[in-house]
Tab-separated table of C-alpha atoms in Angstrom:
chain	number	residue	atom	x	y	z
A	1	MET	CA	3.101	-34.745	-6.392
A	2	ALA	CA	4.457	-33.319	-9.660
A	3	SER	CA	8.201	-32.994	-10.035
A	4	GLY	CA	10.575	-30.936	-12.166
A	5	SER	CA	9.579	-27.520	-13.431
A	6	VAL	CA	6.237	-27.350	-11.627
A	7	ALA	CA	7.692	-28.484	-8.300
A	8	ASP	CA	7.740	-24.930	-6.951
A	9	GLN	CA	4.119	-24.376	-7.854
A	10	GLU	CA	3.066	-27.716	-6.451
A	11	GLY	CA	4.691	-27.040	-3.085
A	12	GLN	CA	2.523	-26.858	-0.010
A	13	VAL	CA	0.294	-23.786	0.261
A	14	MET	CA	-1.019	-22.803	3.662
A	15	LEU	CA	-3.223	-19.827	4.517
A	16	LEU	CA	-3.510	-18.510	8.073
A	17	GLY	CA	-6.748	-16.606	8.603
A	18	PHE	CA	-9.721	-15.464	10.633
A	19	TRP	CA	-13.236	-16.346	9.402
A	20	PHE	CA	-14.449	-12.751	9.744
A	21	SER	CA	-11.553	-11.089	7.940
A	22	ALA	CA	-12.209	-9.517	4.541
A	23	PHE	CA	-8.456	-9.421	3.924
A	24	VAL	CA	-8.229	-13.182	4.342
A	25	LYS	CA	-11.206	-13.708	2.019
A	26	ARG	CA	-9.424	-11.688	-0.684
A	27	VAL	CA	-6.538	-14.127	-0.632
A	28	GLU	CA	-8.922	-17.107	-0.675
A	29	TRP	CA	-10.659	-15.660	-3.741
A	30	ALA	CA	-7.295	-15.274	-5.492
A	31	LEU	CA	-6.351	-18.877	-4.662
A	32	LYS	CA	-9.745	-20.224	-5.740
A	33	LEU	CA	-9.681	-18.197	-8.970
A	34	LYS	CA	-6.460	-19.986	-9.877
A	35	GLY	CA	-7.682	-23.371	-8.684
A	36	ILE	CA	-4.838	-23.653	-6.166
A	37	GLU	CA	-5.130	-26.274	-3.420
A	38	TYR	CA	-4.378	-24.898	0.007
A	39	ASP	CA	-4.575	-25.778	3.679
A	40	TYR	CA	-6.556	-23.230	5.645
A	41	VAL	CA	-5.658	-22.663	9.284
A	42	GLU	CA	-8.223	-20.813	11.410
A	43	GLU	CA	-6.358	-18.658	13.907
A	44	ASP	CA	-7.660	-17.588	17.311
A	45	LEU	CA	-7.539	-13.774	17.662
A	46	ALA	CA	-7.126	-14.085	21.428
A	47	ASN	CA	-4.487	-16.791	21.181
A	48	LYS	CA	-2.376	-16.468	18.040
A	49	SER	CA	-0.410	-19.564	17.056
A	50	THR	CA	3.378	-19.763	17.182
A	51	LEU	CA	3.269	-20.331	13.435
A	52	LEU	CA	1.477	-17.018	12.900
A	53	LEU	CA	3.750	-15.110	15.271
A	54	THR	CA	6.895	-16.476	13.621
A	55	SER	CA	5.552	-16.144	10.075
A	56	ASN	CA	4.494	-12.530	10.512
A	57	PRO	CA	6.590	-11.226	13.424
A	58	ILE	CA	6.330	-7.618	12.211
A	59	HIS	CA	2.539	-7.250	12.199
A	60	LYS	CA	1.352	-10.522	13.839
A	61	LYS	CA	-1.706	-10.376	11.589
A	62	VAL	CA	-3.586	-12.499	9.101
A	63	PRO	CA	-3.696	-13.248	6.234
A	64	VAL	CA	-0.344	-14.983	5.940
A	65	LEU	CA	0.330	-17.228	2.964
A	66	ILE	CA	3.012	-19.846	3.465
A	67	HIS	CA	4.308	-21.375	0.226
A	68	ASN	CA	7.075	-23.967	0.358
A	69	GLY	CA	7.704	-22.822	3.918
A	70	ASN	CA	8.119	-19.171	2.861
A	71	PRO	CA	5.694	-16.772	4.554
A	72	ILE	CA	4.163	-13.706	2.889
A	73	ALA	CA	1.982	-11.119	4.645
A	74	GLU	CA	-0.246	-8.197	3.512
A	75	SER	CA	-3.188	-9.178	1.316
A	76	LEU	CA	-2.244	-7.103	-1.743
A	77	VAL	CA	1.363	-8.324	-1.641
A	78	ILE	CA	0.099	-11.911	-1.336
A	79	ILE	CA	-2.287	-11.542	-4.293
A	80	GLU	CA	0.485	-10.232	-6.562
A	81	TYR	CA	2.705	-13.124	-5.428
A	82	ILE	CA	-0.030	-15.618	-6.272
A	83	ASP	CA	-0.516	-14.028	-9.695
A	84	GLU	CA	3.210	-14.175	-10.471
A	85	THR	CA	3.758	-17.716	-9.208
A	86	TRP	CA	0.732	-19.440	-10.788
A	87	LYS	CA	0.290	-18.242	-14.348
A	88	GLN	CA	-3.197	-19.574	-15.152
A	89	ASN	CA	-6.325	-17.382	-14.858
A	90	THR	CA	-4.536	-14.052	-14.600
A	91	ILE	CA	-5.641	-11.669	-11.850
A	92	LEU	CA	-3.811	-8.499	-12.921
A	93	PRO	CA	-3.876	-7.346	-16.561
A	94	GLN	CA	-0.830	-8.088	-18.746
A	95	ASP	CA	-0.298	-4.583	-20.148
A	96	PRO	CA	1.953	-2.401	-17.896
A	97	TYR	CA	-0.364	0.622	-18.137
A	98	GLU	CA	-3.467	-1.437	-17.307
A	99	ARG	CA	-1.554	-2.992	-14.394
A	100	ALA	CA	-0.677	0.480	-13.145
A	101	MET	CA	-4.359	1.485	-13.320
A	102	ALA	CA	-5.401	-1.662	-11.396
A	103	ARG	CA	-2.773	-0.982	-8.697
A	104	PHE	CA	-3.780	2.693	-8.518
A	105	TRP	CA	-7.402	1.751	-7.861
A	106	ALA	CA	-6.417	-0.900	-5.323
A	107	ASN	CA	-4.479	1.794	-3.428
A	108	PHE	CA	-7.411	4.190	-3.657
A	109	ILE	CA	-9.770	1.562	-2.268
A	110	GLU	CA	-7.453	0.801	0.663
A	111	GLN	CA	-6.811	4.454	1.550
A	112	LYS	CA	-10.256	5.907	0.923
A	113	VAL	CA	-12.704	3.065	1.563
A	114	THR	CA	-11.197	0.160	3.516
A	115	GLU	CA	-9.252	2.215	6.084
A	116	PRO	CA	-11.986	4.815	6.767
A	117	ILE	CA	-14.693	2.182	7.198
A	118	ARG	CA	-12.601	0.358	9.790
A	119	GLU	CA	-12.200	3.666	11.604
A	120	ALA	CA	-15.940	4.403	11.332
A	121	LEU	CA	-16.665	1.004	12.867
A	122	VAL	CA	-14.781	1.838	16.052
A	123	SER	CA	-15.604	5.525	16.433
A	124	GLN	CA	-18.627	7.649	17.265
A	125	GLY	CA	-19.899	11.211	17.244
A	126	GLU	CA	-17.883	13.788	15.363
A	127	GLN	CA	-14.999	11.426	14.677
A	128	GLN	CA	-17.309	8.916	13.023
A	129	GLU	CA	-19.168	11.647	11.092
A	130	LYS	CA	-15.856	12.781	9.609
A	131	LYS	CA	-15.110	9.241	8.384
A	132	VAL	CA	-18.612	8.765	6.987
A	133	LYS	CA	-18.270	12.015	5.011
A	134	GLU	CA	-14.930	10.789	3.604
A	135	LEU	CA	-16.523	7.477	2.685
A	136	LYS	CA	-19.430	9.085	0.862
A	137	GLU	CA	-17.002	11.180	-1.189
A	138	ALA	CA	-14.925	8.097	-1.976
A	139	MET	CA	-18.025	6.177	-3.055
A	140	GLU	CA	-18.808	8.959	-5.548
A	141	VAL	CA	-15.427	8.290	-7.136
A	142	VAL	CA	-16.027	4.524	-7.068
A	143	GLU	CA	-19.451	4.940	-8.686
A	144	GLY	CA	-17.858	7.168	-11.346
A	145	GLU	CA	-15.300	4.478	-12.104
A	146	ALA	CA	-18.016	1.792	-12.181
A	147	LYS	CA	-20.082	3.914	-14.599
A	148	ALA	CA	-17.043	4.383	-16.840
A	149	LYS	CA	-15.875	0.752	-16.878
A	150	LEU	CA	-18.939	-1.469	-16.432
A	151	ASN	CA	-21.944	-2.221	-18.606
A	152	ASP	CA	-24.165	-5.159	-19.592
A	153	LYS	CA	-21.245	-6.861	-21.337
A	154	THR	CA	-18.497	-5.912	-18.849
A	155	LEU	CA	-19.715	-6.982	-15.447
A	156	PHE	CA	-16.416	-6.712	-13.582
A	157	PHE	CA	-13.473	-4.308	-13.328
A	158	GLY	CA	-11.315	-7.224	-14.465
A	159	GLY	CA	-13.005	-6.920	-17.860
A	160	GLY	CA	-15.473	-9.207	-19.586
A	161	ASN	CA	-17.045	-11.860	-17.392
A	162	GLY	CA	-14.156	-12.572	-15.062
A	163	VAL	CA	-13.219	-10.926	-11.790
A	164	GLY	CA	-9.782	-9.345	-11.664
A	165	TYR	CA	-7.547	-7.587	-9.183
A	166	VAL	CA	-9.778	-4.578	-8.474
A	167	ASP	CA	-12.847	-6.810	-8.038
A	168	ILE	CA	-10.967	-8.960	-5.531
A	169	VAL	CA	-9.668	-5.915	-3.649
A	170	LEU	CA	-13.087	-4.198	-3.520
A	171	GLY	CA	-15.117	-7.402	-3.230
A	172	TRP	CA	-15.385	-7.246	0.576
A	173	THR	CA	-17.953	-4.443	0.159
A	174	CYS	CA	-20.546	-6.936	-1.082
A	175	ASN	CA	-20.906	-8.445	2.380
A	176	TRP	CA	-18.968	-6.498	5.006
A	177	MET	CA	-20.119	-2.978	4.138
A	178	GLU	CA	-23.751	-3.455	5.168
A	179	THR	CA	-22.575	-5.310	8.268
A	180	ILE	CA	-20.302	-2.492	9.404
A	181	GLU	CA	-22.958	0.112	8.606
A	182	GLU	CA	-25.446	-1.735	10.806
A	183	VAL	CA	-23.000	-2.151	13.673
A	184	GLY	CA	-21.588	1.369	13.412
A	185	GLY	CA	-24.991	3.000	12.953
A	186	PHE	CA	-24.307	4.941	9.749
A	187	LYS	CA	-25.108	4.743	6.046
A	188	VAL	CA	-22.734	5.032	3.124
A	189	LEU	CA	-24.388	2.675	0.653
A	190	ASP	CA	-27.140	4.270	-1.423
A	191	PRO	CA	-28.642	2.288	-4.334
A	192	GLU	CA	-30.083	5.473	-5.841
A	193	SER	CA	-26.828	7.395	-6.159
A	194	GLN	CA	-24.692	4.267	-6.627
A	195	PRO	CA	-26.670	2.136	-9.120
A	196	GLN	CA	-23.682	0.794	-11.068
A	197	PHE	CA	-21.804	-0.052	-7.892
A	198	HIS	CA	-24.815	-1.935	-6.518
A	199	LYS	CA	-25.125	-3.883	-9.781
A	200	TRP	CA	-21.445	-4.795	-9.459
A	201	MET	CA	-21.864	-5.916	-5.823
A	202	ALA	CA	-24.796	-8.133	-6.827
A	203	ASN	CA	-22.671	-9.700	-9.582
A	204	VAL	CA	-19.735	-10.249	-7.223
A	205	ARG	CA	-21.986	-12.023	-4.722
A	206	GLU	CA	-22.993	-14.505	-7.416
A	207	VAL	CA	-19.463	-15.492	-8.484
A	208	PRO	CA	-19.461	-19.173	-7.444
A	209	PHE	CA	-16.129	-19.234	-5.602
A	210	ILE	CA	-17.002	-15.988	-3.808
A	211	LYS	CA	-20.594	-16.931	-2.973
A	212	THR	CA	-19.520	-20.071	-1.088
A	213	THR	CA	-17.149	-18.076	1.153
A	214	LEU	CA	-19.542	-15.343	2.288
A	215	GLU	CA	-20.319	-15.544	5.985
A	216	PRO	CA	-23.949	-15.112	7.164
A	217	LYS	CA	-24.591	-11.456	7.894
A	218	GLU	CA	-25.956	-12.085	11.425
A	219	LYS	CA	-22.763	-13.890	12.392
A	220	LEU	CA	-20.614	-11.004	11.112
A	221	VAL	CA	-22.849	-8.401	12.783
A	222	GLU	CA	-22.535	-10.186	16.122
A	223	PHE	CA	-18.763	-10.344	15.829
A	224	PHE	CA	-18.194	-6.742	14.730
A	225	ARG	CA	-20.619	-5.489	17.367
A	226	MET	CA	-18.273	-7.070	19.903
A	227	VAL	CA	-15.273	-5.364	18.274
A	228	ARG	CA	-16.994	-1.968	18.367
A	229	GLN	CA	-18.122	-2.300	21.976
A	230	ASP	CA	-14.661	-3.462	22.960
A	231	ARG	CA	-12.914	-0.507	21.331
A	232	LEU	CA	-15.402	2.137	22.481
A	233	GLY	CA	-15.385	0.666	25.965
A	234	LEU	CA	-11.633	1.175	26.133
A	235	VAL	CA	-11.910	4.799	25.022
A	236	ALA	CA	-14.654	5.544	27.595
A	237	ASN	CA	-12.544	4.155	30.411
A	238	LYS	CA	-9.612	6.555	29.756
B	1	MET	CA	10.397	2.491	-32.069
B	2	ALA	CA	8.128	5.541	-31.832
B	3	GLU	CA	9.278	8.694	-30.055
B	4	GLU	CA	8.873	8.226	-26.335
B	5	GLU	CA	7.509	11.184	-24.435
B	6	VAL	CA	8.024	10.965	-20.695
B	7	LYS	CA	7.082	13.744	-18.280
B	8	LEU	CA	7.436	13.797	-14.519
B	9	PHE	CA	5.419	16.223	-12.399
B	10	GLY	CA	7.060	16.640	-9.015
B	11	THR	CA	8.458	18.952	-6.375
B	12	TRP	CA	12.119	19.356	-5.421
B	13	ALA	CA	11.449	18.654	-1.743
B	14	SER	CA	9.219	15.596	-2.108
B	15	PRO	CA	10.785	12.209	-1.393
B	16	PHE	CA	8.000	10.633	-3.451
B	17	SER	CA	8.796	12.471	-6.689
B	18	ARG	CA	12.551	11.997	-6.022
B	19	ARG	CA	11.881	8.228	-5.977
B	20	ILE	CA	10.664	8.411	-9.560
B	21	GLU	CA	13.712	10.424	-10.604
B	22	VAL	CA	15.953	7.637	-9.274
B	23	ALA	CA	13.970	4.966	-11.123
B	24	LEU	CA	14.030	6.854	-14.425
B	25	LYS	CA	17.736	7.697	-14.144
B	26	LEU	CA	18.663	4.097	-13.271
B	27	LYS	CA	16.982	3.047	-16.494
B	28	GLY	CA	18.487	5.885	-18.501
B	29	VAL	CA	15.031	7.119	-19.528
B	30	GLN	CA	14.968	10.653	-20.928
B	31	TYR	CA	12.233	12.717	-19.345
B	32	GLU	CA	10.942	16.236	-19.014
B	33	TYR	CA	10.663	17.383	-15.410
B	34	ILE	CA	7.933	19.805	-14.399
B	35	GLU	CA	8.330	21.488	-10.996
B	36	GLU	CA	4.895	21.994	-9.461
B	37	ASN	CA	3.890	24.672	-6.982
B	38	LEU	CA	1.623	22.818	-4.556
B	39	THR	CA	-0.076	26.034	-3.445
B	40	ASN	CA	-0.956	26.731	-7.078
B	41	LYS	CA	-1.267	23.414	-8.900
B	42	SER	CA	-1.102	23.511	-12.681
B	43	PRO	CA	-4.166	22.655	-14.799
B	44	ALA	CA	-2.059	19.876	-16.319
B	45	LEU	CA	-1.460	18.231	-12.940
B	46	LEU	CA	-5.133	18.514	-11.972
B	47	ASN	CA	-6.029	16.999	-15.329
B	48	TYR	CA	-3.556	14.113	-15.014
B	49	ASN	CA	-4.370	13.270	-11.386
B	50	PRO	CA	-7.957	14.376	-10.768
B	51	VAL	CA	-8.497	11.833	-7.978
B	52	HIS	CA	-5.692	12.910	-5.628
B	53	LYS	CA	-4.412	16.132	-7.260
B	54	GLN	CA	-0.934	15.169	-6.033
B	55	ILE	CA	2.588	14.702	-7.256
B	56	PRO	CA	4.365	12.666	-8.425
B	57	VAL	CA	2.625	11.932	-11.710
B	58	LEU	CA	4.404	10.240	-14.578
B	59	VAL	CA	2.959	10.880	-18.027
B	60	HIS	CA	4.125	8.422	-20.674
B	61	ASN	CA	3.038	9.191	-24.227
B	62	GLY	CA	0.132	11.198	-22.825
B	63	LYS	CA	-1.024	8.533	-20.340
B	64	PRO	CA	-0.745	9.461	-16.637
B	65	VAL	CA	0.293	7.202	-13.748
B	66	ALA	CA	0.068	8.363	-10.113
B	67	GLU	CA	1.231	7.020	-6.700
B	68	SER	CA	4.985	6.551	-6.310
B	69	PHE	CA	5.122	2.744	-5.924
B	70	VAL	CA	2.619	2.274	-8.764
B	71	ILE	CA	4.787	4.521	-10.970
B	72	MET	CA	7.976	2.675	-9.987
B	73	GLU	CA	6.449	-0.687	-10.889
B	74	TYR	CA	5.191	0.783	-14.172
B	75	VAL	CA	8.670	2.110	-14.993
B	76	ASP	CA	10.193	-1.293	-14.154
B	77	GLU	CA	7.722	-3.164	-16.374
B	78	THR	CA	7.923	-0.725	-19.282
B	79	TRP	CA	11.714	-0.316	-19.469
B	80	LYS	CA	12.940	-3.833	-18.763
B	81	HIS	CA	16.725	-3.313	-18.576
B	82	ASN	CA	18.425	-2.663	-15.211
B	83	PRO	CA	15.546	-4.168	-13.221
B	84	ILE	CA	14.543	-2.373	-10.028
B	85	LEU	CA	12.452	-5.187	-8.553
B	86	PRO	CA	13.878	-8.693	-8.056
B	87	THR	CA	12.824	-11.270	-10.655
B	88	ASP	CA	12.030	-14.008	-8.133
B	89	PRO	CA	8.368	-13.716	-7.026
B	90	TYR	CA	9.211	-14.304	-3.352
B	91	GLU	CA	12.001	-11.716	-3.317
B	92	LYS	CA	9.635	-9.354	-5.122
B	93	ALA	CA	6.974	-9.939	-2.451
B	94	MET	CA	9.524	-9.133	0.267
B	95	ALA	CA	10.516	-5.876	-1.473
B	96	ARG	CA	6.847	-4.853	-1.761
B	97	PHE	CA	6.118	-5.847	1.861
B	98	TRP	CA	8.963	-3.704	3.231
B	99	ALA	CA	8.236	-0.792	0.887
B	100	LYS	CA	4.654	-0.798	2.214
B	101	TYR	CA	6.039	-0.961	5.772
B	102	ILE	CA	8.130	2.132	5.070
B	103	ASP	CA	5.196	4.184	3.745
B	104	ASP	CA	2.497	2.848	6.093
B	105	LYS	CA	4.473	2.599	9.347
B	106	LEU	CA	7.859	4.330	9.214
B	107	TRP	CA	6.879	7.509	7.351
B	108	PRO	CA	3.863	8.385	9.585
B	109	ALA	CA	6.082	7.932	12.662
B	110	ALA	CA	8.782	10.095	11.060
B	111	LYS	CA	6.241	12.855	10.453
B	112	LYS	CA	5.178	12.723	14.111
B	113	VAL	CA	8.704	13.376	15.364
B	114	VAL	CA	8.675	16.956	14.116
B	115	VAL	CA	5.342	17.887	15.654
B	116	THR	CA	5.864	16.433	19.124
B	117	LYS	CA	8.121	17.327	22.004
B	118	GLY	CA	9.284	16.164	25.407
B	119	GLU	CA	8.113	12.757	26.570
B	120	GLU	CA	5.768	12.290	23.630
B	121	GLN	CA	8.608	12.907	21.195
B	122	LYS	CA	10.832	10.443	23.063
B	123	GLY	CA	8.130	7.823	22.624
B	124	VAL	CA	7.959	8.526	18.898
B	125	ILE	CA	11.747	8.267	18.576
B	126	ASP	CA	11.692	4.886	20.316
B	127	GLU	CA	8.978	3.798	17.900
B	128	ILE	CA	11.006	4.905	14.878
B	129	GLU	CA	14.145	3.164	16.176
B	130	HIS	CA	12.178	-0.039	16.641
B	131	LYS	CA	10.797	0.177	13.108
B	132	MET	CA	14.230	0.923	11.675
B	133	LYS	CA	15.603	-2.106	13.506
B	134	ASN	CA	12.925	-4.177	11.786
B	135	LEU	CA	13.908	-2.743	8.412
B	136	GLU	CA	17.584	-3.352	9.165
B	137	GLY	CA	16.735	-7.035	9.585
B	138	GLU	CA	15.773	-7.153	5.911
B	139	LEU	CA	19.119	-5.648	4.873
B	140	LYS	CA	21.139	-8.433	6.529
B	141	GLU	CA	24.707	-8.541	5.113
B	142	LYS	CA	23.808	-6.973	1.781
B	143	LYS	CA	25.347	-3.870	0.270
B	144	PHE	CA	21.897	-2.583	-0.657
B	145	PHE	CA	18.401	-3.945	-0.084
B	146	GLY	CA	18.492	-4.745	-3.803
B	147	GLY	CA	21.757	-6.697	-3.436
B	148	GLU	CA	24.876	-5.522	-5.235
B	149	SER	CA	23.060	-2.559	-6.766
B	150	LEU	CA	20.226	-0.449	-5.446
B	151	GLY	CA	16.675	-1.467	-6.103
B	152	PHE	CA	13.017	-0.859	-5.285
B	153	LEU	CA	13.358	-1.005	-1.511
B	154	ASP	CA	16.477	1.192	-1.425
B	155	ILE	CA	14.580	3.817	-3.417
B	156	ALA	CA	11.509	3.469	-1.159
B	157	ALA	CA	13.700	3.945	1.928
B	158	ASN	CA	14.779	7.408	0.714
B	159	ILE	CA	12.332	8.943	3.217
B	160	ILE	CA	14.895	8.163	5.920
B	161	ILE	CA	17.006	10.996	4.521
B	162	TRP	CA	14.100	13.421	4.893
B	163	LEU	CA	13.693	12.358	8.526
B	164	LEU	CA	17.395	12.936	9.233
B	165	VAL	CA	17.376	16.362	7.574
B	166	ALA	CA	14.299	17.359	9.594
B	167	GLN	CA	16.041	16.215	12.790
B	168	GLU	CA	19.175	18.184	11.891
B	169	ALA	CA	17.070	21.259	11.109
B	170	LEU	CA	15.516	21.066	14.584
B	171	GLY	CA	18.865	20.500	16.319
B	172	MET	CA	17.946	16.946	17.321
B	173	ASP	CA	20.270	13.963	17.595
B	174	GLN	CA	20.288	11.874	14.451
B	175	ILE	CA	18.167	8.789	14.919
B	176	LEU	CA	20.246	6.740	12.475
B	177	ASN	CA	23.413	6.488	14.510
B	178	GLU	CA	26.162	3.968	13.919
B	179	GLU	CA	25.914	2.459	17.395
B	180	LYS	CA	22.238	1.605	17.423
B	181	LEU	CA	21.706	0.823	13.733
B	182	PRO	CA	25.134	-0.103	12.316
B	183	ALA	CA	23.995	-1.947	9.196
B	184	LEU	CA	21.440	0.696	8.203
B	185	HIS	CA	23.972	3.438	8.915
B	186	GLY	CA	26.465	1.809	6.535
B	187	TRP	CA	23.741	1.360	3.931
B	188	LEU	CA	22.831	5.041	4.044
B	189	GLN	CA	26.432	6.098	3.401
B	190	ARG	CA	26.564	3.803	0.377
B	191	LEU	CA	23.202	5.109	-0.850
B	192	LEU	CA	24.299	8.738	-0.619
B	193	ASP	CA	27.531	7.826	-2.429
B	194	ASP	CA	25.745	6.165	-5.306
B	195	ALA	CA	26.277	8.097	-8.548
B	196	VAL	CA	22.617	8.018	-9.595
B	197	PHE	CA	20.973	8.316	-6.190
B	198	LYS	CA	22.951	11.337	-5.058
B	199	GLU	CA	21.597	13.366	-7.980
B	200	CYS	CA	18.095	12.712	-6.664
B	201	VAL	CA	18.194	14.250	-3.196
B	202	PRO	CA	17.461	17.918	-2.538
B	203	PRO	CA	20.574	20.101	-2.156
B	204	LYS	CA	21.433	19.801	1.572
B	205	LYS	CA	21.508	23.473	2.555
B	206	ARG	CA	18.318	24.320	0.725
B	207	HIS	CA	16.643	21.251	2.261
B	208	LEU	CA	17.787	22.208	5.772
B	209	ASP	CA	16.562	25.789	5.406
B	210	PHE	CA	13.252	24.530	4.036
B	211	SER	CA	12.870	22.069	6.945
B	212	LYS	CA	13.741	24.746	9.523
B	213	VAL	CA	10.962	26.946	8.211
B	214	LYS	CA	8.461	24.114	7.810
B	215	PHE	CA	8.977	22.314	11.126
B	216	GLY	CA	10.289	25.141	13.288
B	217	SER	CA	6.936	26.897	13.010
B	218	SER	CA	4.896	23.747	13.768
B	219	ILE	CA	6.687	23.343	17.104
B	220	ALA	CA	6.496	27.076	17.897
B	221	SER	CA	2.750	27.192	17.305
B	222	LYS	CA	2.035	24.494	19.953
């Protein structure tokens, strides 16, 4: 164990997660990008550990990163913490304006893609149609951004050949989006109207430290089908 | 150093654009303020924020930044004196976590209070109190969330003032009372007394009248 100035960085890193969670995977990608050693703890959704409940008493959710005994929750907050604590292989750009643009797009993704797709997963009929419409509009914006930023030399939003903050935040789409579409019975992805975005997803899937973490689609479909049935079952029983 | 041109597009009644005013004033940054009419948005605003078409937007030397927390972090990183965020990464993470809590959890609940009544409203008030108690836990014994001087989280928590004004406008009891939330109550008094912060809240009477019109009708139409 190193001592002195790198002692803080070398302190124990623990990640509490669920195998199916895209938010947890984001944090794992950030850790792997930096080459940080960490202990992964698989939580049980139906039986959350005392450690999880005391580390994130406000939300009681994963991911939670625990560094030197200090817990941090919320995937985007965790990723920024990782970037500021371990300086190698930067995730966010250095320039303040570029950082602001990366954060802006991360917010857009959360508000307009991530949140609505979770809602589409557990809704049906008119409610679901409304979310799907929102998602399609959001994907137009995403495709526009992909067209503007990406080309044969710039494969990722992080610039050049390396994934950056926006890639990590949006990366869940490369595996979870098709899964949720299948389970929810709707379509948002369209290779014809989203060619640049599909190219980007294909490139993300091939990033070595991302590729090894992607769960088999059938396993995810089975799990999210259960989530959907569970939530819709509750609504029907009201 | 080249001439800095800083513009802020906002509205007088928006807590989000007021947040940026606090940040800029704390740093002593000279800026031009443009009051937007949200029912008739200017071509400039639509040009600078085509994705959301919303205020606030900060334009620095012609380059636009939108979303209040994104703007605040940009301001903090561009003008490095009088830091708004803590320097320690863990303290910074805590400030960001609680700021997100305020916008994602506290603000939506606050908005519900003015469009509900009876038992439903009571439930919402309980929810808000619970969330404020959580937030109070982060304050601990400190003068401000930022420590001796106000910082990122104090600025983010400005929406509490908008909730209290809305409650006053509707003749409701103030949710932030000294008995139930003593530490947060004390904090608010200090915040409103702060020389910079107090310039960045809407004038009380105008804000009350505005809230009466805005929320009075939403209850009446139910």
